[in-house]
CSV table of C-alpha atoms and ligand atoms in Angstrom, one decimal:
chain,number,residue,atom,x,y,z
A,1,UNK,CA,82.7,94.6,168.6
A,2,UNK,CA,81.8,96.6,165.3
A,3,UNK,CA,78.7,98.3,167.1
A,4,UNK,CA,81.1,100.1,170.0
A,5,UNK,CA,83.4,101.9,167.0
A,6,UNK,CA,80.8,103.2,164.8
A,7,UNK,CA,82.5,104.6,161.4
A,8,UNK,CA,85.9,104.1,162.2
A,9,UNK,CA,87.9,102.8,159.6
A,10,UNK,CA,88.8,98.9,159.9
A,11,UNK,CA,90.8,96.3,158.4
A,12,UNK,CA,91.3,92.7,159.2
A,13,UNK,CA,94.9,90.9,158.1
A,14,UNK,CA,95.3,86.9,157.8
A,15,UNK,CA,98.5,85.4,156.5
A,16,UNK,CA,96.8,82.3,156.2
A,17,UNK,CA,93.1,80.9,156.0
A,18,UNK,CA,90.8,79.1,153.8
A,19,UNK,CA,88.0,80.7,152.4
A,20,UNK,CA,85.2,79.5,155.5
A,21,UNK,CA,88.1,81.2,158.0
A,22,UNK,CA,88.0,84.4,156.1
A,23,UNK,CA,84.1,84.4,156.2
A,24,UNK,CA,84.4,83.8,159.6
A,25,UNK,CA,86.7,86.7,160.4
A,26,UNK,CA,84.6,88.9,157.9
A,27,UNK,CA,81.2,88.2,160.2
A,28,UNK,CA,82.6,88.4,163.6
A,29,UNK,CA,84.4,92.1,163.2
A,30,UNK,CA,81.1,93.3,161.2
A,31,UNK,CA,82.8,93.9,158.2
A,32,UNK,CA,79.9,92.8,156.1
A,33,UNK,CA,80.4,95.2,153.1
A,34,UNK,CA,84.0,95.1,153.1
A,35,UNK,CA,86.4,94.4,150.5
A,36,UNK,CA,88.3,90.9,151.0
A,37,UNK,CA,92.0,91.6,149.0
A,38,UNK,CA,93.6,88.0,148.4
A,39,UNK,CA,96.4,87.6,147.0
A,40,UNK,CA,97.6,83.9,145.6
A,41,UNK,CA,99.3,81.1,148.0
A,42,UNK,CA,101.1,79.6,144.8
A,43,UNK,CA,104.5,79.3,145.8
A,44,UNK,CA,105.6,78.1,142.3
A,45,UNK,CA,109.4,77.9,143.5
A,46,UNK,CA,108.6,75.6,146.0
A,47,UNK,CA,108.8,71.8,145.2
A,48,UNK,CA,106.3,69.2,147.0
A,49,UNK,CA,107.2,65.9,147.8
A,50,UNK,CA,105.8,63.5,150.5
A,51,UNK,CA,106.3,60.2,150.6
A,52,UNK,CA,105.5,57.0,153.0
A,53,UNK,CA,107.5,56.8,156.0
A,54,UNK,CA,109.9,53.5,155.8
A,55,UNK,CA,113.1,53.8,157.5
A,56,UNK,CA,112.7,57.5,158.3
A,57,UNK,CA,116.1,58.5,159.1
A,58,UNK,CA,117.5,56.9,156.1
A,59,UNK,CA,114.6,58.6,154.1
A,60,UNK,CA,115.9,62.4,155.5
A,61,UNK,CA,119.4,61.4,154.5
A,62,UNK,CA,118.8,60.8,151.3
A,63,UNK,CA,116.7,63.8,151.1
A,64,UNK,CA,119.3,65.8,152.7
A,65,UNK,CA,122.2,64.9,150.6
A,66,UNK,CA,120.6,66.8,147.7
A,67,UNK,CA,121.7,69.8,150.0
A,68,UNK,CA,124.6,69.6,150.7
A,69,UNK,CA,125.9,73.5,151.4
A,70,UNK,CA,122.8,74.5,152.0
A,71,UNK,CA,120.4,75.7,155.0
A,72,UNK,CA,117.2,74.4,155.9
A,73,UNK,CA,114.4,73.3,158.7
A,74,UNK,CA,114.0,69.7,159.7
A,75,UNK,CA,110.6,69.6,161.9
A,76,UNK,CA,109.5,67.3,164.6
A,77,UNK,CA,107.0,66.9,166.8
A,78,UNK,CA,108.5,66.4,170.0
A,79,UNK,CA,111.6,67.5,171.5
A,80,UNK,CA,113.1,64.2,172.3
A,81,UNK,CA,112.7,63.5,168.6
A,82,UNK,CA,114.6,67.1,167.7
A,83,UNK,CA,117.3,66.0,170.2
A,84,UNK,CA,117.8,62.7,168.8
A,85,UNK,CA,117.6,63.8,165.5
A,86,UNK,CA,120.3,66.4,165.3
A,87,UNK,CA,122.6,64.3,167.4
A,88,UNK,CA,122.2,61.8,164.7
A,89,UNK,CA,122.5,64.0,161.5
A,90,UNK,CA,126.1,65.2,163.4
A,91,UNK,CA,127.2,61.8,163.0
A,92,UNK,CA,126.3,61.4,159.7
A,93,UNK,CA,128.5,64.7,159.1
A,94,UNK,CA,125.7,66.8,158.6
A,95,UNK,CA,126.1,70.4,160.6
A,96,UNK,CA,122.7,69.8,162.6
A,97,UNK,CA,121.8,72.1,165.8
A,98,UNK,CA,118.5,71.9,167.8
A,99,UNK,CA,115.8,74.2,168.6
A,100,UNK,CA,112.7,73.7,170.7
A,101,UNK,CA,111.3,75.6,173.4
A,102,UNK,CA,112.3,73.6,176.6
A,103,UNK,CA,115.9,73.7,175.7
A,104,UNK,CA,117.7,76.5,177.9
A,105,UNK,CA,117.4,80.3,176.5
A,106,UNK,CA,121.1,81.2,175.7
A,107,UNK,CA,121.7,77.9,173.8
A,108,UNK,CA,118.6,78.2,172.3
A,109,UNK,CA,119.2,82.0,170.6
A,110,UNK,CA,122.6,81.0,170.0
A,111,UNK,CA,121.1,78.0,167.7
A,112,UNK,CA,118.7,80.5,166.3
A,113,UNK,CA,121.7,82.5,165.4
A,114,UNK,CA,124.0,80.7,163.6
A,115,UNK,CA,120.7,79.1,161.8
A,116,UNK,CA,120.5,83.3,160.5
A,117,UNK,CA,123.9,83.9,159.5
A,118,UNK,CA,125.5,80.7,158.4
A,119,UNK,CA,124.8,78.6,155.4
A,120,UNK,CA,125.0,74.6,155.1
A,121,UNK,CA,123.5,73.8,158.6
A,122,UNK,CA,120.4,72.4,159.7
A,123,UNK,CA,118.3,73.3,161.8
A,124,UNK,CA,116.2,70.3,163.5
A,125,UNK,CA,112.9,72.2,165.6
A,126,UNK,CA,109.6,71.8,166.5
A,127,UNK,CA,107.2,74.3,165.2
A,128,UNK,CA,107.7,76.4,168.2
A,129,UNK,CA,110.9,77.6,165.4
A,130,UNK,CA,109.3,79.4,162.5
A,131,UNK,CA,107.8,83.0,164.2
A,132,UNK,CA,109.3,85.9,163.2
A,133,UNK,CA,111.9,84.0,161.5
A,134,UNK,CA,112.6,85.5,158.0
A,135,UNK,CA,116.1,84.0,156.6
A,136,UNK,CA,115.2,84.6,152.7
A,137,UNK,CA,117.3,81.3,151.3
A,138,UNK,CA,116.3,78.5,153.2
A,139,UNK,CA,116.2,76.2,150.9
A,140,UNK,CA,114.5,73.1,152.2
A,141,UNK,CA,111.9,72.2,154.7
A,142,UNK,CA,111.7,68.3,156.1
A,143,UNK,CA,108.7,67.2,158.0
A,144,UNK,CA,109.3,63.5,160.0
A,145,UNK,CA,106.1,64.2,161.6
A,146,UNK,CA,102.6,65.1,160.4
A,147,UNK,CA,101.4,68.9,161.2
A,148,UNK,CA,98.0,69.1,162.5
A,149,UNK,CA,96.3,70.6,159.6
A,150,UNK,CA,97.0,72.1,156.1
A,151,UNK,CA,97.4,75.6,157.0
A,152,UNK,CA,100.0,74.5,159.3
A,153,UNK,CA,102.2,72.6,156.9
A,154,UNK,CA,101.6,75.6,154.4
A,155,UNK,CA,102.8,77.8,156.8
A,156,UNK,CA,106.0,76.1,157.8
A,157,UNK,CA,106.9,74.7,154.6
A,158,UNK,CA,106.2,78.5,153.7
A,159,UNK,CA,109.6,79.2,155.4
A,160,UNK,CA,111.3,77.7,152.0
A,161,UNK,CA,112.6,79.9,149.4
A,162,UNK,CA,111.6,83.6,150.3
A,163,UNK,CA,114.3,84.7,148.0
A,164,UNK,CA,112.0,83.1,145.0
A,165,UNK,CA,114.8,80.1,144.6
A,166,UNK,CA,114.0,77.3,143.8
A,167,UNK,CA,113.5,75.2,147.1
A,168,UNK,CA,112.5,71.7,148.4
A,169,UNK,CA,110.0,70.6,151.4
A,170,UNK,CA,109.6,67.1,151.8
A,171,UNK,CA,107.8,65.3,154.1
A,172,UNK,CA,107.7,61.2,155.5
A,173,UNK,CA,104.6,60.1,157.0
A,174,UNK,CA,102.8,57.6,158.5
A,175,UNK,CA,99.6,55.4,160.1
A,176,UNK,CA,101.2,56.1,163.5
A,177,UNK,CA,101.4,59.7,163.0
A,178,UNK,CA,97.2,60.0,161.9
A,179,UNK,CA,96.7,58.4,165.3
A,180,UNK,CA,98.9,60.6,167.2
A,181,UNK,CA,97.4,63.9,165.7
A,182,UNK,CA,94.3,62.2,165.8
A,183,UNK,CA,94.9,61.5,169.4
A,184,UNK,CA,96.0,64.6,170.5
A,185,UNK,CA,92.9,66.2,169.0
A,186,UNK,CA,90.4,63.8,171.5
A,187,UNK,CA,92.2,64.6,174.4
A,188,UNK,CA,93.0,68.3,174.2
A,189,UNK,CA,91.0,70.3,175.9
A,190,UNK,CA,89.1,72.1,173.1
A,191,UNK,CA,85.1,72.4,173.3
A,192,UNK,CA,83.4,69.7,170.8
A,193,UNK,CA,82.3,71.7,168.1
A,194,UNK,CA,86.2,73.1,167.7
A,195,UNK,CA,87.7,69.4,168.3
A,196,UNK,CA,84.9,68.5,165.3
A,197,UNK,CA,86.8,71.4,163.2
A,198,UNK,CA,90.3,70.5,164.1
A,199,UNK,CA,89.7,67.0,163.0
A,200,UNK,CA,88.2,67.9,159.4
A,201,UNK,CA,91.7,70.0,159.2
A,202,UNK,CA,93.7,66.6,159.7
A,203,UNK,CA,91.7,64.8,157.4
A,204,UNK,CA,92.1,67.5,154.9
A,205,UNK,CA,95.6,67.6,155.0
A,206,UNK,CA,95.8,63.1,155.4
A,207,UNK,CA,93.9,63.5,151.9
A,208,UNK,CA,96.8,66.0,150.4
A,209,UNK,CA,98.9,63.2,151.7
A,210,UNK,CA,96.9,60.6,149.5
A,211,UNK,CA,96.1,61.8,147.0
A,212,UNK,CA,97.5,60.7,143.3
A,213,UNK,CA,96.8,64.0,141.4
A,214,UNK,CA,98.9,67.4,141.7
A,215,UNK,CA,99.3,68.3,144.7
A,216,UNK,CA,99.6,72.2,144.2
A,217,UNK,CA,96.7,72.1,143.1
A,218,UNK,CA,95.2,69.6,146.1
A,219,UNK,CA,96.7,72.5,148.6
A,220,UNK,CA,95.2,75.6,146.5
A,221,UNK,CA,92.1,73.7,146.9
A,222,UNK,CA,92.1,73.7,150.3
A,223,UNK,CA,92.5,77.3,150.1
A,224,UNK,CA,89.6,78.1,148.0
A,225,UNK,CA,91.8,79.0,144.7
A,226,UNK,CA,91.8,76.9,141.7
A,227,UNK,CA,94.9,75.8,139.7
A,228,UNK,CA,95.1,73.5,136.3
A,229,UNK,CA,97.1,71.1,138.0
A,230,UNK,CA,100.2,68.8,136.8
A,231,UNK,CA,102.1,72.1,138.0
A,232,UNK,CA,105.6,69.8,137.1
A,233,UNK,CA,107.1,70.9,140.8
A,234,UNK,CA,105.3,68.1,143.4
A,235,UNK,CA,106.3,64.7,143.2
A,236,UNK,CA,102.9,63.1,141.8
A,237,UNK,CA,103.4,65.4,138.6
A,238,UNK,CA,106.9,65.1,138.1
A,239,UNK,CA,106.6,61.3,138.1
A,240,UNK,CA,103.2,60.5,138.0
A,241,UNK,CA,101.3,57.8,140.6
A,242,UNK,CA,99.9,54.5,139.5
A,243,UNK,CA,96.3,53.6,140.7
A,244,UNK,CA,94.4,50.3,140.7
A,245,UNK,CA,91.0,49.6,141.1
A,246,UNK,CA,90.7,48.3,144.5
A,247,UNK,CA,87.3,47.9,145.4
A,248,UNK,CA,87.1,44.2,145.9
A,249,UNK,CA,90.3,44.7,148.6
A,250,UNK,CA,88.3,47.6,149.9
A,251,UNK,CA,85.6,45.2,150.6
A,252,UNK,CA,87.8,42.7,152.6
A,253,UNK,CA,89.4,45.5,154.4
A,254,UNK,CA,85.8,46.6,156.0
A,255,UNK,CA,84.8,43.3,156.1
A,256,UNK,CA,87.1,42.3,158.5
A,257,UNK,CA,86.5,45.8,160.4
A,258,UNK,CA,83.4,45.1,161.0
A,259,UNK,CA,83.7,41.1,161.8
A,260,UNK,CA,86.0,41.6,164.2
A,261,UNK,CA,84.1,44.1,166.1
A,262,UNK,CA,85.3,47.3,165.3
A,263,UNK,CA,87.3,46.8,168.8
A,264,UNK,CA,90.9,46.5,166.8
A,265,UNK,CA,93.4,49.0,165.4
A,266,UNK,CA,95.0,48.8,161.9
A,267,UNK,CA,97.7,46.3,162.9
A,268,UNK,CA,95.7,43.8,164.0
A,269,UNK,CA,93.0,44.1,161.5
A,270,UNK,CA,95.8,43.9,159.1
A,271,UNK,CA,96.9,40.6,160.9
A,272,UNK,CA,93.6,39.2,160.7
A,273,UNK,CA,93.4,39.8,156.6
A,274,UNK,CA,96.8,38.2,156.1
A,275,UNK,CA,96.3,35.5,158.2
A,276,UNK,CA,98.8,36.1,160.5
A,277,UNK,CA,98.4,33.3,163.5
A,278,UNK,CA,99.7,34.5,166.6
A,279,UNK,CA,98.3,35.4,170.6
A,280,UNK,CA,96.1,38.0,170.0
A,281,UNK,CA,94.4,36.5,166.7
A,282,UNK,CA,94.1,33.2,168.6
A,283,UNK,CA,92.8,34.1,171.6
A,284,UNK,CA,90.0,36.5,170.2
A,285,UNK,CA,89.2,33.7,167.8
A,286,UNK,CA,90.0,35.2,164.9
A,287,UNK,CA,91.7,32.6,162.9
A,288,UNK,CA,88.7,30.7,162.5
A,289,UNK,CA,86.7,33.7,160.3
A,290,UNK,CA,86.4,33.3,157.1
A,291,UNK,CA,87.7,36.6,156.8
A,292,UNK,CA,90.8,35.5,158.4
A,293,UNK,CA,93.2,35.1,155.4
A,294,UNK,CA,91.5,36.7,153.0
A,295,UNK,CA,93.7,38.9,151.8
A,296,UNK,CA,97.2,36.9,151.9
A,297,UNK,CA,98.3,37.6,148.5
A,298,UNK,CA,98.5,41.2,149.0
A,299,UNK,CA,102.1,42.4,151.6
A,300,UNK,CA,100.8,44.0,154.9
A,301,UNK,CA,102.5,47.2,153.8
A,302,UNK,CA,100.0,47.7,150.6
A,303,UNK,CA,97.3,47.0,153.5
A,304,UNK,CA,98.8,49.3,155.7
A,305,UNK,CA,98.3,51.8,152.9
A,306,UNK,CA,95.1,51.0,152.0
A,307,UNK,CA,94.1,51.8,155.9
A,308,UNK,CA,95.2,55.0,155.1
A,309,UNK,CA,93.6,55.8,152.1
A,310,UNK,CA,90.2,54.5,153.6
A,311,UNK,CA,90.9,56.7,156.2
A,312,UNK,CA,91.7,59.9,153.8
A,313,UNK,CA,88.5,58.8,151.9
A,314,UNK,CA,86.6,59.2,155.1
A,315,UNK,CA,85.2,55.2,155.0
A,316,UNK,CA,86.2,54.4,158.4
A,317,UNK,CA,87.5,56.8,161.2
A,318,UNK,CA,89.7,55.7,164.0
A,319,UNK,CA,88.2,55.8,167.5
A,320,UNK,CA,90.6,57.5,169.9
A,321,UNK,CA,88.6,56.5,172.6
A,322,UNK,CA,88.5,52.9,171.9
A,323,UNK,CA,92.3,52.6,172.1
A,324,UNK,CA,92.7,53.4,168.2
A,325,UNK,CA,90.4,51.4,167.0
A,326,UNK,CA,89.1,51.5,163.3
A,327,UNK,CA,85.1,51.8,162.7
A,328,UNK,CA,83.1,52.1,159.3
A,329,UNK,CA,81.7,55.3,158.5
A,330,UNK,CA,78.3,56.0,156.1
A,331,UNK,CA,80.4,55.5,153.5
A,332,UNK,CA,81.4,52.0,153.6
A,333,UNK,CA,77.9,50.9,153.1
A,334,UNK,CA,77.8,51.9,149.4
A,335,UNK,CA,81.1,50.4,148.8
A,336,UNK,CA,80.3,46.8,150.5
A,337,UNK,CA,77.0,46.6,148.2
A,338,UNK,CA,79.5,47.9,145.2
A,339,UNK,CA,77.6,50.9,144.5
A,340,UNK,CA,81.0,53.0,144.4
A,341,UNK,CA,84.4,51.7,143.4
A,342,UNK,CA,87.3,52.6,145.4
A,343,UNK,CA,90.7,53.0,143.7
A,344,UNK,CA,94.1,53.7,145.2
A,345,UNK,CA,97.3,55.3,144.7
A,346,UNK,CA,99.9,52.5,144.4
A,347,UNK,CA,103.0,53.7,146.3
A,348,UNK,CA,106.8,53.6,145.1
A,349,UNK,CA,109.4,51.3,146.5
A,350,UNK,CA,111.9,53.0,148.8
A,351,UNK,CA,114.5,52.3,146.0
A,352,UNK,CA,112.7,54.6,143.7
A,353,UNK,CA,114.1,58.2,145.7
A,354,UNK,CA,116.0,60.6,144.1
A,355,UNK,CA,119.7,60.1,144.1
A,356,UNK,CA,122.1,62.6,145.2
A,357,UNK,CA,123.3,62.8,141.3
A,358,UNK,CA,120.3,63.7,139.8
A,359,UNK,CA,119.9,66.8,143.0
A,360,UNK,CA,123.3,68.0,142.2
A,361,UNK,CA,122.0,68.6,138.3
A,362,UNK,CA,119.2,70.1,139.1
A,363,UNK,CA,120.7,72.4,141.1
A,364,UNK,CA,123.3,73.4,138.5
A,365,UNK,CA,120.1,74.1,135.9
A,366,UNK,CA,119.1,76.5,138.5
A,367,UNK,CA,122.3,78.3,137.5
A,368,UNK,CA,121.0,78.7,134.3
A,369,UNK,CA,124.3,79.2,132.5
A,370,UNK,CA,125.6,80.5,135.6
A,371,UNK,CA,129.4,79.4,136.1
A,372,UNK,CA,128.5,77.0,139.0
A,373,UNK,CA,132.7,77.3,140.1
A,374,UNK,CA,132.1,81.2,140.3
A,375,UNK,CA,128.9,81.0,141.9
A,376,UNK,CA,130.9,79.1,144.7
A,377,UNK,CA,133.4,81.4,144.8
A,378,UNK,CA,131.2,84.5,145.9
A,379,UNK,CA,129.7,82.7,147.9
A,380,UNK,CA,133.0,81.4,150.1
A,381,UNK,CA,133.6,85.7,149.5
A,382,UNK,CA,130.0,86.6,150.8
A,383,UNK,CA,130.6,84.0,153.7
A,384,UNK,CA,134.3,85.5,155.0
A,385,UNK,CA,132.3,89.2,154.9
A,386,UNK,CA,129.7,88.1,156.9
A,387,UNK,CA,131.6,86.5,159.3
A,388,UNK,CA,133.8,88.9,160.2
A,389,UNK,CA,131.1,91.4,160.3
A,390,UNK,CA,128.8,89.0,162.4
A,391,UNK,CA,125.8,88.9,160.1
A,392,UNK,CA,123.7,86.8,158.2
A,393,UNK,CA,125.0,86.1,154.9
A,394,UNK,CA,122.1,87.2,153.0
A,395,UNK,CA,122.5,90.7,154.7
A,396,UNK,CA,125.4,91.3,152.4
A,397,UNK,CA,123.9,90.1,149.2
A,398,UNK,CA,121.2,87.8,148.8
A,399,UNK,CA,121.6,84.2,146.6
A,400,UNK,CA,119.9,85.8,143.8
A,401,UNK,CA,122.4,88.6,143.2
A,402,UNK,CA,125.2,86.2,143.5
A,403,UNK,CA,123.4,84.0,140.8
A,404,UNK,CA,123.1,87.7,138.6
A,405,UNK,CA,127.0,88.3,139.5
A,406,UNK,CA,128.1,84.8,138.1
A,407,UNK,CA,125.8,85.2,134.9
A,408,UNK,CA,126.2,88.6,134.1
A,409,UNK,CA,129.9,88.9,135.1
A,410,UNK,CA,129.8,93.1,135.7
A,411,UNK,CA,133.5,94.6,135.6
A,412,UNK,CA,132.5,97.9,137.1
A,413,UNK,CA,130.8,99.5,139.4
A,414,UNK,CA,128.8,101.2,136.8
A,415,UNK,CA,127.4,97.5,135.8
A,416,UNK,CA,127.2,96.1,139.2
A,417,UNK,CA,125.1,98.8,139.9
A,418,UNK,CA,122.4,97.6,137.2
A,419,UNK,CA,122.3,94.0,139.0
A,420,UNK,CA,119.0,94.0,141.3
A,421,UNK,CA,120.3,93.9,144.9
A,422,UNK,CA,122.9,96.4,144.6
A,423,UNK,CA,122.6,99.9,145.8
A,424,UNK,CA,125.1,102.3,146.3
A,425,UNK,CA,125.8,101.8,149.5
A,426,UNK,CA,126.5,98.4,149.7
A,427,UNK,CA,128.3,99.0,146.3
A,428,UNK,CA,130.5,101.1,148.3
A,429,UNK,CA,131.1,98.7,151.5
A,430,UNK,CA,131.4,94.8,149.4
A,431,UNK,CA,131.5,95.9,145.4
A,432,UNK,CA,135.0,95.7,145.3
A,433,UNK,CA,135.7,92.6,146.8
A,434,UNK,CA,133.0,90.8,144.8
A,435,UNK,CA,134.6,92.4,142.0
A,436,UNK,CA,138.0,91.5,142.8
A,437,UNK,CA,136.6,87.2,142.4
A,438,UNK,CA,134.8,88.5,139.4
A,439,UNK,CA,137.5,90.2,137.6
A,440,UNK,CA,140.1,87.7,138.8
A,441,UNK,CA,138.1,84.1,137.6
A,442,UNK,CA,139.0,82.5,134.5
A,443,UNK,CA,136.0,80.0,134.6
B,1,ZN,ZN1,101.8,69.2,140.8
């Protein structure tokens, strides 16, 4: 393409891609002697957490009751799931619409809508929701499913905090959901070499997923920038993961792999190491293995776990075409003659989550000082102004210049002017009745 535009000026723009994209980009358009201007994808006011799907519905509840009155994105994969979902959260009284592209146009945009202009509602989507979509204080993201790669969960956990707020994204995930992705990679149409590169994207993000350092820093990786790490605002620094040395269960684990074939998928191989008898462990004869058993002492769930972190580890792969089965990789080879130990992250009980207390003070030390009771009251003022204009509430002031109105307290227009967020002509169309719950608050 470069040759056909000989000395005029170019420039190539990426929101996001890791350092082999941008290479890519930078060899393709011939812009060999170019400049590359990156900027950082720290998003320090965005908090990480991702845990291991158990009872996901209860798991987003909890999650979600550290929000109450706010707006955020709860993604799923499919739009069954996004229709079940929200029906749910409505029942559970919390304000839920749906969004995904096969639902009809004018319901859809009216979704889309109040999702822009009104605050303490969720919006349950799949990631056709997200383009062109810039609400600044949407202040959580939940994933129930896995995205397909990291730049993808970047990217829509990206839609969290644009106002520089502090702002959650969680995310519950699963065995189930590697095979789906997984799955959907084999059988998509894409040419081999691309599948190959699709599927070194999943495994990238399943080790972000696994892993039991920061990870910020895991994700910054990923995008060719470096970062100390225990960055205090992802859930393995802020309360740090237990390993164990778990190369002797690794062992068992691709032992009984590889005995049984590599014909069988995790929950059978995890039937055959607990020694669970029953039709399909009888009648393929595998109660009489040695291996059969062998790992008893240890709850399917920790097995189930241990699957995944082999998998993240790249020791065995799952075969899409053989029905989900698990196979050993190159790797396995030095771990069965113990010439690498294996350790893994040990993960929390379900009763270990964050209560709704402890999210309600952390959200008032957001406030710094701020009087949380006046903070509330602009807000219900910002809220009745945007209604009856028919806007988004952020159009009329943003969170943060509520937050600088409830600290700073301004008595004039003189000082409201000095508060970032206010110009003079919104000073002249909201100032006085933002001034009006000011001047008349006793907090
Ligand atoms: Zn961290």
């Amino acid at each position: 393409m470069a040759e056909h535009f000989p000395g005029v000026p170019r420039i190539a723009l990426t929101a996001t891609a890791d350092p082999h994209t941008r290479e890519d980009i930078v060899a393709r358009l011939g812009l060999d002697n170019a400049e590359v201007f990156t900027t950082s994808f720290d998003r320090p006011n965005i908090r990480y957490e991702i845990v291991e799907r158990d009872q996901p519905r209860q798991q987003l509840l909890r999650f979600l009751s550290g929000h109450e009155g706010n707006s955020g994105i709860v993604y799923c994969l499919s739009r069954a799931k996004v229709e079940d979902t929200a029906e749910w959260l409505n029942t559970q009284g919390i304000r839920a619409l749906a969004y995904h592209a096969g639902m009809d146009r004018s319901l859809r945009d009216a979704n889309q809508d109040a999702f822009l202009k009104e605050e303490n509602l969720c919006l349950v989507a799949t990631v056709a929701f997200g383009m062109g979509i810039d609400k600044p204080n949407v202040r959580y993201v939940a994933h129930l499913d896995l995205p397909g790669s990291v730049e993808a969960y970047y990217q829509e956990t990206g839609r969290a905090g644009r106002d520089g707020l502090p702002s959650e994204v969680w995310m519950a995930y699963g065995m189930a959901d590697v095979i789906q992705r997984g799955r959907m990679i084999d059988e998509g149409n894409a040419a081999d070499d691309i599948k190959r590169v699709e599927r070194s994207k999943l495994n990238a993000l399943l080790a972000i997923c696994e892993t039991a350092s920061c990870r910020r820093q895991a994700i910054l990786a990923h995008f060719g920038e470096s970062h100390a790490g225990n960055c205090g605002g992802c859930d393995t620094c802020m309360k740090p993961v237990e390993t164990w040395n778990g190369t002797d269960e690794a062992i068992k684990a691709l032992a009984a792999i590889y005995r049984t074939g590599e014909r069988f998928g995790t929950g059978h191989v995890v039937d055959v190491l607990i020694g669970n008898v029953n039709e399909k462990t009888e009648r393929f004869g595998h109660t009489g293995m040695p291996v059969f058993g062998a790992g008893k002492e240890i709850a399917a769930r920790t097995w189930q776990s241990v699957f995944r972190q082999l998998l993240a580890m790249g020791l065995v792969r799952v075969d899409h075409a053989a029905f989900g089965a698990l196979k050993l990789e190159e790797g396995a080879r030095a771990v069965f003659k113990r010439e690498r130990e294996v350790f893994f992250r040990k993960d929390r009980p379900a009763s270990e989550r964050r209560t709704k207390k402890v999210a309600r003070a952390e959200r008032r030390s957001v406030l710094s000082g701020a009087d949380d009771a006046l903070f509330e009251a602009l807000r219900a003022e910002r809220t009745a102004i945007a209604r009856s204009l028919s806007v988004p509430p952020y159009v009329v002031f943003p969170d943060t210049t509520l937050i600088a109105f409830a600290t700073d307290r301004p008595r004039t227009h003189k000082e409201m002017l000095d508060i970032s967020g206010v110009g003079q002509s919104k000073l002249e169309r909201y100032g006085d009745a933002f001034l009006e719950v000011i001047l008349g608050f006793d907090g």
